[in-house]
Amino acid sequence: MTEGDMEAGTALLLAAAPAGKGCLIDAASALPPLAAVAPSALTGTAAATVIELADPAAPQTVLTRIRAAAATNGPLSLYITGQLHLDHKQRLMHLALARTTPKTLRYTGLPWHWLTSELKLRRPGTTTVVVDLVADADAWQLLGVEGLAVGYGTRLYGRVQPPPRRTVAAPAYVTAWAAIWRSGARPPLAHLHEQAAARAAVEGAVFLAVDASPPAVVPGYGAGSGHSAAPGFHEPAPASPGPATHAGESAPAPGAAAFRAEDYEIESPAPVPPAPTTGTPRTGTPLDGAPVAGTRTAEAPADEQPGHEPRPYEQSPHEPPAHEPRPDDPHPAILAAARAGRYTEAASIVALWESEAIRLHGPGSTEAVHWLEVRADLARLARDPARSCAWWMAAAEARLAAGQRPEDDDVVAAVDRAHHQWEQLREPAAAGSLAPALTELRRQVPGHREGALRAVQRRAESLRGDTV
């Protein structure tokens, strides 16, 4: 399709920030450079309509403009410069507007989910969102866990940075886009993002590049596919730095009851063994090898171990894959971002797929629970055992609520992973806050061997003694 054959596009340029001391970014300075760019560059179409919103004050006004732009049939590009704040009461992200203050955020800021709700009604692949944002301390922490969601089928490029110290940030990322376009260059958006990111790098900033329109359900994943709790990533674990640890995890806290493999038949973290010569597929573990209930070793006969068929990237490097990964499978992109330390980008991809799974199948569906488990594994890779434990417990509880039995392998695996991550917590306060929920879950799901519940109870008692 040539550019002239495409439908007319729409570009919405939104720059908003509070006045006075609450201003974290000079958002309005992004508009003149963007307005100087040819409209066709902003939308990627021959004909284009450009809408500017400079320092709007009313969230309903912004919503009306976004809704009108989202209702158009052609390609839509949104360029958003501003700052994100977290509403503490509802735990919702807001884009601050001209009159926003910390006390009036819920009423004067634009809830981020208003934006995503409008975009999700559009045809997949027709919407691009480019952001240059500063996040306050609470919003920054939440973004590191949940990512920045823009909806199914929407391309996202951008920069998000923490609050600057004693200064106002400049929207260098979007102005770099404008400068490249004004030079006459028209690189693909992914390349444009890379060039702009190189020009706009600042300490602590994260760059987002989510350029995919996933199908509603990836064949091979979800209900009835034979894949269960394991999120499906795998990379060989590095050699263990000590007898009780592996990379990214710490030894159990002093005095804690160790959750040992030999006690509970949970495989210890170890490098991936060579593939068996018989060609029997081995069961993979998520990401870099956290213990999983029922995981079999390479030497174990397949018919003696519970498990499921591995994905190609769960297999040993020496073993030829059963089939090539699908190009529309998001798991390799998530793992690549996580491997590079881009956890916010990885979480944003997860949020995109999770929202679509919830929309199509419901929040308690197998498809939606899968993405809870992916979040748990990402938290583990990010060396955040508290969040990983909490996500694994949420996944186990969701499976139980959906009618799965406490002895089902998927449920046991989720609880065992939660237990393992809890054992990695060295902060007594964090471990103690999770202990009651894990203890109750262990009563429901004791696992395949006796002793797991007693281990939780012993450490919980020790933690209570430490705080007295």
Coordinates of N, CA, C and O in Angstrom, one line a residue, residues 323-386:
H323 N 9.6 -27.1 17.4 CA 9.1 -26.3 16.4 C 9.6 -24.9 16.7 O 10.0 -24.5 17.8
E324 N 9.6 -24.0 15.7 CA 10.1 -22.7 15.8 C 9.0 -21.8 16.6 O 7.8 -22.0 16.4
P325 N 9.5 -20.9 17.4 CA 8.6 -20.0 18.1 C 7.8 -19.2 17.1 O 8.3 -18.8 16.0
R326 N 6.5 -18.9 17.4 CA 5.7 -18.1 16.5 C 6.1 -16.7 16.5 O 6.5 -16.2 17.5
P327 N 6.1 -16.0 15.3 CA 6.5 -14.6 15.3 C 5.6 -13.7 16.1 O 6.0 -12.6 16.5
D328 N 4.4 -14.1 16.4 CA 3.5 -13.3 17.2 C 3.4 -13.7 18.6 O 2.6 -13.2 19.4
D329 N 4.3 -14.5 19.1 CA 4.4 -14.9 20.5 C 5.1 -13.8 21.2 O 6.3 -13.5 20.9
P330 N 4.5 -13.2 22.2 CA 5.1 -12.1 22.9 C 6.2 -12.5 23.9 O 7.0 -11.7 24.4
H331 N 6.3 -13.8 24.3 CA 7.2 -14.2 25.4 C 8.6 -13.9 25.1 O 9.4 -13.4 26.0
P332 N 9.1 -14.1 23.9 CA 10.5 -13.8 23.6 C 10.8 -12.3 23.7 O 11.9 -11.9 24.2
A333 N 9.9 -11.4 23.3 CA 10.1 -10.0 23.4 C 10.1 -9.6 24.9 O 10.9 -8.7 25.3
I334 N 9.2 -10.2 25.7 CA 9.2 -9.9 27.1 C 10.5 -10.3 27.8 O 11.1 -9.5 28.5
L335 N 11.0 -11.5 27.4 CA 12.2 -12.0 28.0 C 13.4 -11.1 27.6 O 14.3 -10.8 28.4
A336 N 13.4 -10.7 26.3 CA 14.5 -9.9 25.8 C 14.6 -8.6 26.5 O 15.7 -8.1 26.9
A337 N 13.5 -7.9 26.8 CA 13.4 -6.7 27.5 C 13.9 -6.9 29.0 O 14.7 -6.1 29.5
A338 N 13.5 -8.0 29.6 CA 13.8 -8.3 31.0 C 15.3 -8.6 31.1 O 16.0 -8.1 32.0
R339 N 15.8 -9.4 30.1 CA 17.3 -9.7 30.1 C 18.1 -8.4 30.0 O 19.2 -8.3 30.6
A340 N 17.6 -7.4 29.3 CA 18.4 -6.2 29.1 C 18.1 -5.2 30.3 O 18.6 -4.1 30.3
G341 N 17.3 -5.6 31.3 CA 17.1 -4.8 32.4 C 15.9 -3.8 32.2 O 15.7 -2.9 33.0
R342 N 15.2 -3.9 31.1 CA 14.1 -3.0 30.8 C 12.8 -3.5 31.3 O 11.9 -3.9 30.6
Y343 N 12.7 -3.6 32.6 CA 11.6 -4.2 33.3 C 10.3 -3.5 33.1 O 9.2 -4.1 33.0
T344 N 10.3 -2.2 33.0 CA 9.1 -1.4 32.7 C 8.6 -1.7 31.3 O 7.4 -1.8 31.1
E345 N 9.5 -1.8 30.4 CA 9.0 -2.1 29.0 C 8.5 -3.6 29.0 O 7.4 -3.8 28.4
A346 N 9.1 -4.5 29.7 CA 8.6 -5.8 29.7 C 7.2 -5.9 30.4 O 6.3 -6.5 29.9
A347 N 7.1 -5.1 31.5 CA 5.8 -5.1 32.2 C 4.7 -4.4 31.3 O 3.5 -4.8 31.4
S348 N 5.1 -3.5 30.5 CA 4.1 -2.9 29.6 C 3.6 -3.8 28.5 O 2.4 -3.8 28.2
I349 N 4.5 -4.7 28.0 CA 4.0 -5.7 27.1 C 3.1 -6.7 27.7 O 2.1 -7.1 27.2
V350 N 3.4 -7.1 29.0 CA 2.6 -8.0 29.7 C 1.2 -7.3 29.9 O 0.2 -8.0 29.8
A351 N 1.2 -6.0 30.3 CA -0.1 -5.4 30.6 C -0.9 -5.4 29.3 O -2.2 -5.5 29.4
L352 N -0.3 -5.2 28.1 CA -1.1 -5.2 26.9 C -1.8 -6.5 26.7 O -3.0 -6.6 26.4
W353 N -1.1 -7.6 26.8 CA -1.6 -8.9 26.6 C -2.6 -9.3 27.8 O -3.6 -10.0 27.5
E354 N -2.3 -8.9 29.0 CA -3.2 -9.2 30.1 C -4.5 -8.6 29.9 O -5.6 -9.2 30.2
S355 N -4.5 -7.3 29.5 CA -5.8 -6.6 29.3 C -6.6 -7.2 28.3 O -7.9 -7.3 28.4
E356 N -6.0 -7.7 27.2 CA -6.8 -8.4 26.2 C -7.3 -9.7 26.6 O -8.4 -10.1 26.3
A357 N -6.5 -10.4 27.4 CA -7.0 -11.7 27.9 C -8.2 -11.5 28.8 O -9.2 -12.3 28.8
I358 N -8.1 -10.5 29.7 CA -9.2 -10.2 30.6 C -10.5 -9.8 29.8 O -11.6 -10.2 30.1
R359 N -10.3 -9.0 28.8 CA -11.4 -8.5 27.9 C -12.1 -9.7 27.2 O -13.3 -9.7 27.2
L360 N -11.3 -10.6 26.7 CA -11.9 -11.7 26.0 C -12.4 -12.8 26.8 O -13.4 -13.5 26.5
H361 N -11.7 -13.1 27.9 CA -12.0 -14.3 28.7 C -12.4 -14.1 30.1 O -12.8 -15.1 30.8
G362 N -12.2 -12.9 30.6 CA -12.6 -12.6 32.0 C -11.4 -12.7 32.9 O -10.4 -13.3 32.7
P363 N -11.5 -12.0 34.1 CA -10.3 -11.9 35.0 C -9.9 -13.2 35.7 O -8.8 -13.3 36.1
G364 N -10.8 -14.2 35.8 CA -10.5 -15.4 36.4 C -10.2 -16.5 35.5 O -10.0 -17.7 35.9
S365 N -10.0 -16.2 34.2 CA -9.8 -17.2 33.2 C -8.4 -17.7 33.2 O -7.5 -17.1 33.8
T366 N -8.2 -18.9 32.6 CA -6.8 -19.5 32.5 C -5.9 -18.5 31.8 O -4.7 -18.3 32.1
E367 N -6.4 -17.9 30.7 CA -5.6 -17.0 29.9 C -5.2 -15.8 30.7 O -4.0 -15.3 30.6
A368 N -6.1 -15.2 31.6 CA -5.7 -14.1 32.4 C -4.7 -14.5 33.5 O -3.8 -13.8 33.8
V369 N -5.0 -15.7 34.1 CA -4.1 -16.1 35.2 C -2.7 -16.3 34.7 O -1.7 -16.1 35.4
H370 N -2.5 -16.8 33.4 CA -1.2 -16.9 32.8 C -0.4 -15.7 33.0 O 0.8 -15.7 33.3
W371 N -1.0 -14.5 32.7 CA -0.3 -13.3 32.7 C 0.0 -12.8 34.2 O 1.0 -12.1 34.4
L372 N -0.8 -13.2 35.1 CA -0.4 -13.0 36.5 C 1.0 -13.8 36.8 O 1.9 -13.2 37.5
E373 N 1.1 -15.0 36.3 CA 2.2 -15.8 36.5 C 3.5 -15.2 35.8 O 4.6 -15.3 36.2
V374 N 3.2 -14.6 34.6 CA 4.3 -13.9 33.9 C 4.8 -12.7 34.7 O 6.0 -12.5 34.9
R375 N 3.9 -12.0 35.3 CA 4.3 -10.9 36.2 C 5.1 -11.4 37.4 O 6.1 -10.7 37.7
A376 N 4.7 -12.5 37.9 CA 5.5 -13.1 39.0 C 6.9 -13.4 38.6 O 7.8 -13.2 39.4
D377 N 7.0 -14.0 37.5 CA 8.3 -14.4 37.0 C 9.2 -13.2 36.7 O 10.4 -13.2 36.9
L378 N 8.6 -12.1 36.1 CA 9.3 -10.9 35.8 C 9.8 -10.3 37.1 O 11.0 -9.8 37.2
A379 N 9.0 -10.3 38.2 CA 9.4 -9.8 39.5 C 10.6 -10.6 40.0 O 11.5 -10.0 40.6
R380 N 10.6 -11.9 39.8 CA 11.7 -12.7 40.2 C 13.0 -12.3 39.5 O 14.1 -12.2 40.1
L381 N 12.9 -12.1 38.2 CA 14.1 -11.8 37.4 C 14.6 -10.4 37.8 O 15.8 -10.1 37.7
A382 N 13.6 -9.5 38.2 CA 14.0 -8.2 38.6 C 14.5 -8.2 40.1 O 14.8 -7.1 40.6
R383 N 14.7 -9.3 40.7 CA 15.2 -9.5 42.0 C 14.3 -8.8 43.0 O 14.8 -8.1 43.9
D384 N 13.0 -9.0 42.9 CA 12.0 -8.4 43.8 C 11.2 -9.6 44.3 O 10.1 -9.8 43.9
P385 N 11.8 -10.4 45.2 CA 11.1 -11.6 45.7 C 9.7 -11.3 46.4 O 8.8 -12.1 46.4
A386 N 9.6 -10.1 47.0 CA 8.3 -9.8 47.7 C 7.2 -9.7 46.7 O 6.1 -10.3 46.9

